[in-house]
């Protein structure tokens, strides 16, 4: 009998331990696309930033009401007429490989952003001339001039700090196994299928991390993604189709969250990036103006997005304090568009518009195709997997590209890297010396009224030359299972795991 009791107790304990092991909480997130490389220095995609929110903490972060606050930093101060930023770092922070996150690592990461071949961060922090280690927990950033957007840039990928040991070991392959100082460690990636991360038990703010494992699954078809959520195969999905909002609200098992974005959606034109720029759209601003006038932005938003999004024509939404209200969204004018094409000597220009292969963007492309046809355009749609489309655009492998930007707190983050001469995200290779001068002047001052003078000058030129035809501004719409708690939407669209739990 005693032996029977011992065996029974042992079995019970074994079952209990197995149950505890299997009780690990997990969250499955449906993404609109597959991210590009998971290297903060090289990455470009919005969905990549969602994954980075779990992997890589930044020197600063933002609050839901767009205040910039320290994250890996604990304090900061400006000196030398705002040409020097001194940052004090949190103590006791570790990278996911166990190495210390110290001032030397911050210097390494910022220098990497500035010098690594192909860096897409260089333009965001180009005013940083040098990074100096003051002591183990203090770094000094010396600038070429006062640079008002710097903290905003350091609240995103430019402020992500990577493990020097891992980065040196992997070099340009670092994105295959990123190591940062965030709450989750990288586990695996299967292209077009999943990215898996696991809770890092030595994370500096671990009390806020309640979920053990997160799996990100790219599903470009919004209907399929929504069906996976309803069936229980996913727990949370981002960028819900506005046409699904009513159904989500009526489903007792689902919750809805939404917030206006700080970015834009538009068409980037190839102005001077290789042979694909040598066409009427790329070479004549009148043709670009005609295409813009042929598009009814409000009708586009109503048809594709149930009127949930905001028509726009600038790099910030109309409610933003840096929006130029002297240059509002133009009403559609097919007659004027035809006259511009006639004056340009191309009454029926052919345009190939590259579009991401997700459901909504294909619908946007089709509406633009139809509207533009009424003005005389022959728009051909080239549906392309998103990360591949970015690579093509970088190399000039497009005439026009339907692409947006998720937005930054400072307006410079929505503008400079995309239209400044030789900027890393300027896929169309647009270049105007006067525009560059005004953008640089806006970077050098803090006073909003003074900055706005420079941005108005930029708008006057760029909205005439149209290197980017701005179309609308989204709402970030999320749907999630009611068992998911603690989710807070942010205007930058990122899914921050801090405070989230799965019941």
Tab-separated table of N, CA and C in Angstrom, residues 242-316:
chain	number	residue	atom	x	y	z
A	242	UNK	N	-11.427	47.920	-42.792
A	242	UNK	CA	-12.556	48.685	-42.245
A	242	UNK	C	-13.913	48.054	-42.543
A	243	UNK	N	-13.984	47.301	-43.632
A	243	UNK	CA	-15.255	46.639	-43.973
A	243	UNK	C	-15.613	45.531	-42.980
A	244	UNK	N	-14.650	45.116	-42.142
A	244	UNK	CA	-14.916	44.062	-41.151
A	244	UNK	C	-15.266	44.616	-39.771
A	245	UNK	N	-15.207	45.937	-39.618
A	245	UNK	CA	-15.388	46.539	-38.292
A	245	UNK	C	-16.752	46.203	-37.697
A	246	UNK	N	-17.813	46.344	-38.486
A	246	UNK	CA	-19.170	46.090	-37.965
A	246	UNK	C	-19.305	44.652	-37.486
A	247	UNK	N	-18.727	43.712	-38.231
A	247	UNK	CA	-18.812	42.300	-37.860
A	247	UNK	C	-18.058	42.028	-36.563
A	248	UNK	N	-16.924	42.709	-36.379
A	248	UNK	CA	-16.153	42.526	-35.146
A	248	UNK	C	-16.944	43.042	-33.952
A	249	UNK	N	-17.579	44.197	-34.123
A	249	UNK	CA	-18.343	44.785	-33.026
A	249	UNK	C	-19.516	43.904	-32.605
A	250	UNK	N	-20.027	43.126	-33.530
A	250	UNK	CA	-21.187	42.282	-33.219
A	250	UNK	C	-20.805	40.901	-32.713
A	251	UNK	N	-19.499	40.596	-32.694
A	251	UNK	CA	-19.018	39.283	-32.269
A	251	UNK	C	-18.624	39.339	-30.797
A	252	UNK	N	-19.310	38.620	-29.964
A	252	UNK	CA	-19.061	38.647	-28.533
A	252	UNK	C	-17.718	38.085	-28.116
A	253	UNK	N	-17.047	37.353	-29.002
A	253	UNK	CA	-15.745	36.770	-28.676
A	253	UNK	C	-14.575	37.681	-29.051
A	254	UNK	N	-14.877	38.788	-29.730
A	254	UNK	CA	-13.812	39.652	-30.230
A	254	UNK	C	-13.901	41.049	-29.642
A	255	UNK	N	-12.751	41.716	-29.616
A	255	UNK	CA	-12.670	43.113	-29.214
A	255	UNK	C	-12.035	43.921	-30.344
A	256	UNK	N	-12.301	45.213	-30.342
A	256	UNK	CA	-11.810	46.117	-31.376
A	256	UNK	C	-11.061	47.271	-30.722
A	257	UNK	N	-9.952	47.688	-31.335
A	257	UNK	CA	-9.232	48.883	-30.887
A	257	UNK	C	-8.772	49.642	-32.122
A	258	UNK	N	-8.805	50.961	-32.066
A	258	UNK	CA	-8.365	51.741	-33.213
A	258	UNK	C	-7.813	53.085	-32.765
A	259	UNK	N	-6.936	53.661	-33.621
A	259	UNK	CA	-6.336	54.964	-33.342
A	259	UNK	C	-5.813	55.518	-34.661
A	260	UNK	N	-5.844	56.833	-34.828
A	260	UNK	CA	-5.382	57.457	-36.078
A	260	UNK	C	-3.865	57.351	-36.191
A	261	UNK	N	-3.393	57.102	-37.414
A	261	UNK	CA	-1.950	57.001	-37.641
A	261	UNK	C	-1.319	58.382	-37.756
A	262	UNK	N	-0.002	58.436	-37.627
A	262	UNK	CA	0.736	59.681	-37.786
A	262	UNK	C	1.503	59.700	-39.102
A	263	UNK	N	1.274	58.695	-39.943
A	263	UNK	CA	1.967	58.610	-41.217
A	263	UNK	C	1.078	58.957	-42.399
A	264	UNK	N	1.408	58.403	-43.557
A	264	UNK	CA	0.674	58.689	-44.786
A	264	UNK	C	0.706	57.485	-45.704
A	265	UNK	N	-0.185	57.494	-46.695
A	265	UNK	CA	-0.185	56.501	-47.768
A	265	UNK	C	-0.145	57.263	-49.090
A	266	UNK	N	0.641	56.789	-50.033
A	266	UNK	CA	0.758	57.525	-51.283
A	266	UNK	C	1.411	56.727	-52.387
A	267	UNK	N	1.752	57.422	-53.456
A	267	UNK	CA	2.416	56.823	-54.610
A	267	UNK	C	3.782	57.487	-54.763
A	268	UNK	N	4.845	56.722	-54.604
A	268	UNK	CA	6.193	57.223	-54.821
A	268	UNK	C	6.545	57.065	-56.301
A	269	UNK	N	7.008	58.155	-56.914
A	269	UNK	CA	7.299	58.171	-58.343
A	269	UNK	C	8.801	58.028	-58.567
A	270	UNK	N	9.189	57.199	-59.523
A	270	UNK	CA	10.592	57.081	-59.905
A	270	UNK	C	10.951	58.279	-60.780
A	271	UNK	N	11.695	59.215	-60.193
A	271	UNK	CA	12.078	60.437	-60.893
A	271	UNK	C	13.415	60.269	-61.617
A	272	UNK	N	14.352	59.579	-60.956
A	272	UNK	CA	15.706	59.540	-61.536
A	272	UNK	C	16.493	58.317	-61.075
A	273	UNK	N	15.809	57.198	-60.856
A	273	UNK	CA	16.483	55.998	-60.367
A	273	UNK	C	16.521	54.946	-61.476
A	274	UNK	N	17.425	55.138	-62.442
A	274	UNK	CA	17.625	54.145	-63.482
A	274	UNK	C	16.670	54.266	-64.653
A	275	UNK	N	16.708	53.280	-65.549
A	275	UNK	CA	15.929	53.331	-66.791
A	275	UNK	C	14.419	53.439	-66.590
A	276	UNK	N	13.894	52.892	-65.486
A	276	UNK	CA	12.444	52.930	-65.269
A	276	UNK	C	11.912	54.330	-64.993
A	277	UNK	N	12.822	55.292	-64.808
A	277	UNK	CA	12.385	56.681	-64.622
A	277	UNK	C	12.152	57.384	-65.949
A	278	UNK	N	12.644	56.785	-67.035
A	278	UNK	CA	12.594	57.449	-68.346
A	278	UNK	C	11.242	57.229	-69.012
A	279	UNK	N	10.254	57.887	-68.463
A	279	UNK	CA	8.898	57.831	-69.001
A	279	UNK	C	8.215	59.143	-68.648
A	280	UNK	N	7.077	59.455	-69.270
A	280	UNK	CA	6.435	60.756	-69.017
A	280	UNK	C	6.126	61.029	-67.544
A	281	UNK	N	5.710	60.018	-66.800
A	281	UNK	CA	5.381	60.234	-65.393
A	281	UNK	C	6.617	60.646	-64.604
A	282	UNK	N	7.727	59.983	-64.863
A	282	UNK	CA	8.949	60.280	-64.130
A	282	UNK	C	9.612	61.573	-64.555
A	283	UNK	N	9.420	61.974	-65.815
A	283	UNK	CA	10.182	63.094	-66.355
A	283	UNK	C	9.421	64.418	-66.436
A	284	UNK	N	8.125	64.399	-66.247
A	284	UNK	CA	7.338	65.619	-66.435
A	284	UNK	C	6.372	65.791	-65.254
A	285	UNK	N	6.563	66.855	-64.485
A	285	UNK	CA	5.710	67.088	-63.318
A	285	UNK	C	4.250	67.308	-63.711
A	286	UNK	N	4.003	67.760	-64.943
A	286	UNK	CA	2.616	67.952	-65.381
A	286	UNK	C	1.871	66.625	-65.453
A	287	UNK	N	2.571	65.576	-65.819
A	287	UNK	CA	1.941	64.249	-65.879
A	287	UNK	C	1.633	63.766	-64.459
A	288	UNK	N	2.542	64.030	-63.530
A	288	UNK	CA	2.295	63.652	-62.136
A	288	UNK	C	1.130	64.466	-61.557
A	289	UNK	N	1.078	65.744	-61.895
A	289	UNK	CA	-0.042	66.572	-61.441
A	289	UNK	C	-1.365	66.048	-62.008
A	290	UNK	N	-1.327	65.615	-63.262
A	290	UNK	CA	-2.547	65.085	-63.887
A	290	UNK	C	-3.014	63.822	-63.178
A	291	UNK	N	-2.065	62.942	-62.836
A	291	UNK	CA	-2.444	61.714	-62.127
A	291	UNK	C	-3.047	62.052	-60.765
A	292	UNK	N	-2.455	63.008	-60.073
A	292	UNK	CA	-2.990	63.418	-58.774
A	292	UNK	C	-4.407	63.977	-58.909
A	293	UNK	N	-4.625	64.814	-59.920
A	293	UNK	CA	-5.943	65.417	-60.130
A	293	UNK	C	-6.985	64.395	-60.568
A	294	UNK	N	-6.552	63.309	-61.163
A	294	UNK	CA	-7.490	62.277	-61.630
A	294	UNK	C	-8.038	61.438	-60.482
A	295	UNK	N	-7.405	61.516	-59.313
A	295	UNK	CA	-7.785	60.673	-58.171
A	295	UNK	C	-8.694	61.438	-57.224
A	296	UNK	N	-9.859	60.915	-56.986
A	296	UNK	CA	-10.783	61.459	-55.991
A	296	UNK	C	-10.471	60.774	-54.663
A	297	UNK	N	-9.752	61.461	-53.800
A	297	UNK	CA	-9.266	60.848	-52.575
A	297	UNK	C	-10.406	60.454	-51.632
A	298	UNK	N	-11.416	61.295	-51.531
A	298	UNK	CA	-12.542	60.959	-50.652
A	298	UNK	C	-13.290	59.735	-51.168
A	299	UNK	N	-13.524	59.684	-52.479
A	299	UNK	CA	-14.213	58.517	-53.043
A	299	UNK	C	-13.375	57.258	-52.854
A	300	UNK	N	-12.062	57.375	-53.005
A	300	UNK	CA	-11.162	56.234	-52.794
A	300	UNK	C	-11.311	55.700	-51.378
A	301	UNK	N	-11.286	56.601	-50.402
A	301	UNK	CA	-11.422	56.209	-49.006
A	301	UNK	C	-12.802	55.612	-48.733
A	302	UNK	N	-13.835	56.201	-49.327
A	302	UNK	CA	-15.197	55.695	-49.113
A	302	UNK	C	-15.380	54.301	-49.696
A	303	UNK	N	-14.866	54.092	-50.905
A	303	UNK	CA	-15.079	52.824	-51.612
A	303	UNK	C	-14.297	51.686	-50.965
A	304	UNK	N	-13.018	51.924	-50.689
A	304	UNK	CA	-12.150	50.837	-50.211
A	304	UNK	C	-12.198	50.688	-48.689
A	305	UNK	N	-12.372	51.802	-47.984
A	305	UNK	CA	-12.212	51.767	-46.531
A	305	UNK	C	-13.465	52.205	-45.770
A	306	UNK	N	-14.604	52.138	-46.421
A	306	UNK	CA	-15.872	52.486	-45.755
A	306	UNK	C	-15.846	53.870	-45.123
A	307	UNK	N	-15.047	54.763	-45.682
A	307	UNK	CA	-14.963	56.117	-45.166
A	307	UNK	C	-14.228	56.249	-43.847
A	308	UNK	N	-13.550	55.178	-43.403
A	308	UNK	CA	-12.880	55.193	-42.102
A	308	UNK	C	-11.573	55.992	-42.117
A	309	UNK	N	-10.945	56.122	-43.269
A	309	UNK	CA	-9.648	56.785	-43.345
A	309	UNK	C	-9.805	58.257	-43.716
A	310	UNK	N	-8.703	59.000	-43.715
A	310	UNK	CA	-8.733	60.458	-43.881
A	310	UNK	C	-8.061	60.839	-45.197
A	311	UNK	N	-8.770	61.452	-46.149
A	311	UNK	CA	-8.125	61.914	-47.380
A	311	UNK	C	-6.998	62.897	-47.043
A	312	UNK	N	-5.926	62.841	-47.811
A	312	UNK	CA	-4.794	63.719	-47.529
A	312	UNK	C	-3.981	64.027	-48.758
A	313	UNK	N	-3.122	65.040	-48.655
A	313	UNK	CA	-2.244	65.404	-49.773
A	313	UNK	C	-0.860	65.835	-49.297
A	314	UNK	N	-0.566	65.585	-48.001
A	314	UNK	CA	0.732	65.951	-47.454
A	314	UNK	C	1.276	64.822	-46.595
A	315	UNK	N	2.486	65.002	-46.115
A	315	UNK	CA	3.182	63.940	-45.374
A	315	UNK	C	2.695	63.812	-43.939
A	316	UNK	N	1.852	64.732	-43.502
A	316	UNK	CA	1.199	64.618	-42.192
A	316	UNK	C	-0.304	64.804	-42.394
